[in-house]
Amino acid sequence: MNYPIWDVGGLGAGLVVAIIAIIHVLISHVAVGGGAFLVVAEIWSRRQPDGQRIRDWLHKFATFFLVYTTVVGATTGVGIWFSIQLASAEATSLLIHQFVFAWAIEWVFFLGELTVLYLYYYGFKRNTPRMQTFLAGAYFVIAWGSLVVINGILTFMLTPGAWTLENKDIAAGFFNPGYFPALLIRTVTMFLLAGLAGFLVASRIRDEEFKARIIQFCVKWVIPAAILVPGLSYWYFTTLPASTVSILGGGTVGVVGGTLSALTRMAILAGVAGTLLVVGTLVFAAYPKTVNTIAAISMLLVAQLGIMGAEFFREMGRKPYVIHGVLYSNGLWVKDAKDPAQLNGSYLEKAKWHGGVAPRTLAHGEQVFRLQCASCHTRDGYRSVVYRTRDWTPEFGSRWLGTMQDMGVMPPFQGDALDKAALVAYVLSLRGETVDPRDLVRDPQATAERNGLDPGGRGQALRGLEVAGAEVAQ
Amino acid sequence: MSTALAMAGVLAAATASGGGLPIPSPDPLGYPVPPILLQALSYFTLTLHFLAMNLTVGSVFIYLWLRIARKQYDDRLARYLRDLLPLGTSYLITFGIPPLLFVQVLYGQMFYSSSILLGFHWILVIPLVVFLYGVFYYQKLVKNPEHPGVLLLSVLAAMALLGVGFFFVNNITLSVSPEKWMGLYAKSPGGRNLNMDDPTLFARWLLILAPGFTVAGVAILFRGVMMLKWGLTEEGRHNHRIAVSVAVVGMVLEAVAGVWILSAMPDDLRSHVTSAGLAKLLLGLGTAMASVGLVLVFLGRYKASWAYPLMASLAFFLALAPLVALRDVVRQEQLRPFFSLAEVPVHTQWGMAGLFAVFLVAGLLLLLALHMMVVPGLIAGRRAELRESA
Amino acid sequence: MHTVPEEALKELPPADKALGKLGRALLARFPVWPIVDFLRNKKVPEHRHAAWYMMGGLALFFFAIQVFTGILLMVYYRPAEPWQSVQRIVMEVPYGNLMRSIHHWSANLMILTLFLHMFSAYFMKAYRAPREGTWLVGLALLGLCMAFGFSGYLLPWDDLSFFATNVGLTEMEKAPGLGPWMASLLRGGPTVTTDTIGRFYVLHVVVLPLAVLGLIGMHLLFVQIQGMSEPDSFAALPARQKKHKKFFFDYFASELPVWLAAFALLVALSAVWPRALEAEADPFGAAPLGIKPEWYFLAQYQALKLFPGKLEYAGMALMGIVPLLCALVPFFDRAVPSDRRGTWIERAGVALLAGFVVLTVWGWIS
């Protein structure tokens, strides 16, 4: 309500962040891992009798590397920044005001990494071997340094640790409980992806003997990482906040998730992806000459699916907060939510971005939807509200809004009975029902008793309400 | 019913006064250091960003023109500019990050609001940058850069660059116009707004782009000096002639843009810029140094001396910096009815600021040392290549 | 007892080793050395269209997953209590939901891969003589797999299943002549009831598997006997330049990662988007808003909507003519690639593909 909302129909602003972030994570991790790869390849190439041929291949790798880490990698990183300020300006503002100098330090690393890479690349044929190796090494250290910094800010969001809005303890917030596990996982993932990228570039080599040697070189990067990453994830999991664990552990009751909690599904995906990577890489190791571009891309796909899956579940566990325990995803501060006067007062009067709507109209309901719900839900697309409320009656809806925070994944509703009525009317209108919001506040108690409590009455388990480990008031 | 009317009345009344404007409250965390420090850092890095951006913009347009003109030596100069483009783009992005960061720290509540209202147009900057950056690398690495398809891509990339600037100018101007916000928000929830009814918008757009020719001109001046020093005199003189022409073109366009923006401003703002102490000083300083720079470019014509392009670069830096500061002075004046930097509390993080300073100095020293070790070899190599192909 | 051929004796491990003894014993009882030798030396051409050539194997991989997960689901599925048994699978049976989700996603991926396989075979003209039979069997397989999808969709007996099947059968009924009879046969009566489940279930787990396995066998047998078809660019190369890979295990080693990626995709989709079970079907209830058939039927569904009222028959005719023309393509296109007829066939293929994609997307968004 402090900020306007970017209402991206069908997708939701959050998915825009996710799409850009998925691209960025893949490329940035390859970029840093690739740095380590370059250092080792530099040293290795000078020890081989056919060093020149290896260096020619390395130059091709470096070209590919330079172009896509800068053109797509760096820009999508900035892209995440652009998209988060659109999706969640309040949270972005908090992060920037708390961590501006951390970001500034990261920028120094960013500047260094880029410049050193240029010196390495443009001096490829002219620099002395020692300088080349030094530059590659410097690139890796600096690029890894940028991860060291951004990791603090990222992990802070899910596990702020001892930081509070009052104490503003930046050290506690930066070196939070999730920091070191995440740092380790990401670093190992970087080596994994660097090796897989190496497969891809190697698959284009025509000379089969030479290709085989490069493949064997890359295999040593992939297999240990593929085994370690799922294992390290367990360490990360132990640092997650209790509510996140209960969301993931409870999973989704009702017929959608079934007996498999989100956590189990995540573990299965991680385990399967890791195992398949090891198996595939062993096949590469046994038959290196047969590695073609499709096979290399397939392995990258397996890794990417594992990573995307893990990130998807992490995001699931983040709800309802964007900064855990401090700020809900829709811009409501936890401290305000704890104050009944703030929480239950008229929303339209408090919301700065009320859009000039008149109260108790569908426009009022739409504004409430946009400012409180649209940060996570779309009307009829991703996380569809229409789907989730398909069995709502007005009375049930209004009452449900009053207890939705008990689900664990939802913030509390901010507003009074008028706001609830307007929102319910709007939501019902999305599926074609015309409900006048003014009718809904006349005598909610009597109407509820008249219409009975069970909406569908078909004895089904909780349809349309994907809930984590909690019961909906019946 | 009467309650509804009363509420509507309340809302109407609230919107009428300035207090009803949907200006978000500043972040509860406040500023990490006194704002003047953040502003200073912001001016410095924004100047570098503008220089890199201008270099890129000027280079791509001159490159396109040279590709069409194709007189003697034009091709080699075109190749030089073409090879500069990816580097220019890298640094315009890299130096663009700190000012964007600082504007969000200092004016976040204004900037985020206008960004969200711009919505799609704002996020469109990212794919546009990816596209133009990719094209610049592509045309540098592709085997046949003369192919008409590649030329078409270059044209599109140049347009994309202009587009990015356009969206930025829209955002910046909208961020200081909160009276427009509610209306735009109600009109386009999906964020497809622009700020084209702002009278200074297009002037501002030209204002930031015009120096491109001048900065590219200095880059060409550098090349000309290199040619002269390597004994390629004809080529050096050719380069210098072009350098002077484009530098003048840039200055003229910038002057036009300056007059345009001043005339498009509201009267009180204009008088503030042209007569109030600090603003007038900055404007005067900027204009004076720009003139000095232009004179230096002219004086450096046909001379095989690094002094002229180096001093011209310094002069243009010193011209741009005060103008960048002036930009912020104007912004604060425009925001005066709604917000001032002084009203935000400062919760200092001197430790972090100090740590940043240490990293910055160490990083710059490292990069300087590496440049000194690597770049001479690169130049020698390039000289050999050019000599062979001359 | 048969004599083991000389060649075989040379290739087998020595007679004193366990494997050598085993090999000799088997070959003496089952004289299959020619087959083993054939497989040993089987070569696959290497060219830049390799990706498309993997589609058939990938579809087979997904089919194998279907069989495996299908058998597991059959353990708990009860046609007499369809919805309840699926609910039990999803909510109580350990990993039941995972198996069910994999079964659902693999079905969709299998059909998608089959379309890719068919279209790539079409555009690379793999149907030309002597491979007409392979093409016809392949088309039949595509049809049967879509029938698999249709029959399986009803089995959970939830809202979505019931009404989607209803929609499909209603369309079928409109076909002149055989339409009503076929629909009635499938339904076991005038309307979709639990009797229909019995029929669909038998189709899905007995009739179709037998037919499909038989046809897959034929399809693969034809390919083995006739060898892999070569794309024109490859066939035009001089013999020296044609590169081949041995199937066991070089080609297999490069194909396996693709299958691994396909498996990873299946698990990812099933983990992140498990298949939902809607409310139990209520034949007297209202159809869910915007009920449609599954995506692979959307193109036909949308196409039929373009022929309202009396024009319906034209639409139906089109539904019959298009597959018929596809089947007859090998008999049209016999000549060299530069032949005029060849170009028309390519254009027709592009039109069909484009039409299919456009209609499917249109059907989805409307």
PDB file of C-alpha atoms in Angstrom, chain A residues 385-386 388-401 420-421 423-429 431 433-435 440 444-457 463 465 473-474:
ATOM      1  CA  VAL A 385      -7.407 -16.794  -7.459  1.00  0.00           C
ATOM      2  CA  VAL A 386     -10.390 -17.848  -9.559  1.00  0.00           C
ATOM      3  CA  ARG A 388      -8.656 -21.263  -5.568  1.00  0.00           C
ATOM      4  CA  THR A 389     -12.000 -19.665  -4.770  1.00  0.00           C
ATOM      5  CA  ARG A 390     -14.107 -21.738  -7.100  1.00  0.00           C
ATOM      6  CA  ASP A 391     -16.307 -22.960  -4.260  1.00  0.00           C
ATOM      7  CA  TRP A 392     -16.575 -19.727  -2.375  1.00  0.00           C
ATOM      8  CA  THR A 393     -19.808 -18.256  -1.180  1.00  0.00           C
ATOM      9  CA  PRO A 394     -19.707 -14.651  -0.026  1.00  0.00           C
ATOM     10  CA  GLU A 395     -20.052 -15.591   3.620  1.00  0.00           C
ATOM     11  CA  PHE A 396     -17.397 -18.245   3.485  1.00  0.00           C
ATOM     12  CA  GLY A 397     -15.039 -15.912   1.666  1.00  0.00           C
ATOM     13  CA  SER A 398     -15.372 -13.101   4.168  1.00  0.00           C
ATOM     14  CA  ARG A 399     -14.820 -15.432   7.082  1.00  0.00           C
ATOM     15  CA  TRP A 400     -11.902 -17.156   5.405  1.00  0.00           C
ATOM     16  CA  LEU A 401     -10.159 -13.835   4.863  1.00  0.00           C
ATOM     17  CA  LYS A 420     -13.299  -7.840   3.005  1.00  0.00           C
ATOM     18  CA  ALA A 421     -16.727  -7.511   1.474  1.00  0.00           C
ATOM     19  CA  LEU A 423     -12.632  -8.019  -2.086  1.00  0.00           C
ATOM     20  CA  VAL A 424     -14.993 -10.983  -1.908  1.00  0.00           C
ATOM     21  CA  ALA A 425     -17.380  -9.295  -4.303  1.00  0.00           C
ATOM     22  CA  TYR A 426     -14.554  -8.605  -6.703  1.00  0.00           C
ATOM     23  CA  VAL A 427     -13.212 -12.165  -6.534  1.00  0.00           C
ATOM     24  CA  LEU A 428     -16.649 -13.595  -7.189  1.00  0.00           C
ATOM     25  CA  SER A 429     -17.121 -11.203 -10.073  1.00  0.00           C
ATOM     26  CA  ARG A 431     -15.963 -15.898 -12.304  1.00  0.00           C
ATOM     27  CA  GLU A 433     -21.070 -13.687 -10.481  1.00  0.00           C
ATOM     28  CA  THR A 434     -22.415 -10.264  -9.795  1.00  0.00           C
ATOM     29  CA  VAL A 435     -22.354  -9.502  -6.145  1.00  0.00           C
ATOM     30  CA  LEU A 440     -22.310  -8.318   1.845  1.00  0.00           C
ATOM     31  CA  PRO A 444     -23.024 -11.391   7.647  1.00  0.00           C
ATOM     32  CA  GLN A 445     -23.773 -13.435  10.750  1.00  0.00           C
ATOM     33  CA  ALA A 446     -27.339 -14.283   9.829  1.00  0.00           C
ATOM     34  CA  THR A 447     -26.469 -15.021   6.229  1.00  0.00           C
ATOM     35  CA  ALA A 448     -23.739 -17.379   7.305  1.00  0.00           C
ATOM     36  CA  GLU A 449     -26.053 -19.345   9.515  1.00  0.00           C
ATOM     37  CA  ARG A 450     -28.679 -19.459   6.808  1.00  0.00           C
ATOM     38  CA  ASN A 451     -26.401 -20.760   4.126  1.00  0.00           C
ATOM     39  CA  GLY A 452     -24.547 -23.306   6.196  1.00  0.00           C
ATOM     40  CA  LEU A 453     -20.856 -23.532   6.678  1.00  0.00           C
ATOM     41  CA  ASP A 454     -19.653 -26.158   4.285  1.00  0.00           C
ATOM     42  CA  PRO A 455     -19.286 -24.603   0.887  1.00  0.00           C
ATOM     43  CA  GLY A 456     -19.320 -27.562  -1.427  1.00  0.00           C
ATOM     44  CA  GLY A 457     -20.926 -30.108   0.821  1.00  0.00           C
ATOM     45  CA  ARG A 463     -10.295 -28.392  -2.598  1.00  0.00           C
ATOM     46  CA  LEU A 465      -7.130 -24.334  -0.823  1.00  0.00           C
ATOM     47  CA  ALA A 473     -12.148 -23.224   9.726  1.00  0.00           C
ATOM     48  CA  GLN A 474     -15.134 -25.355   8.837  1.00  0.00           C
TER      49      GLN A 474
END
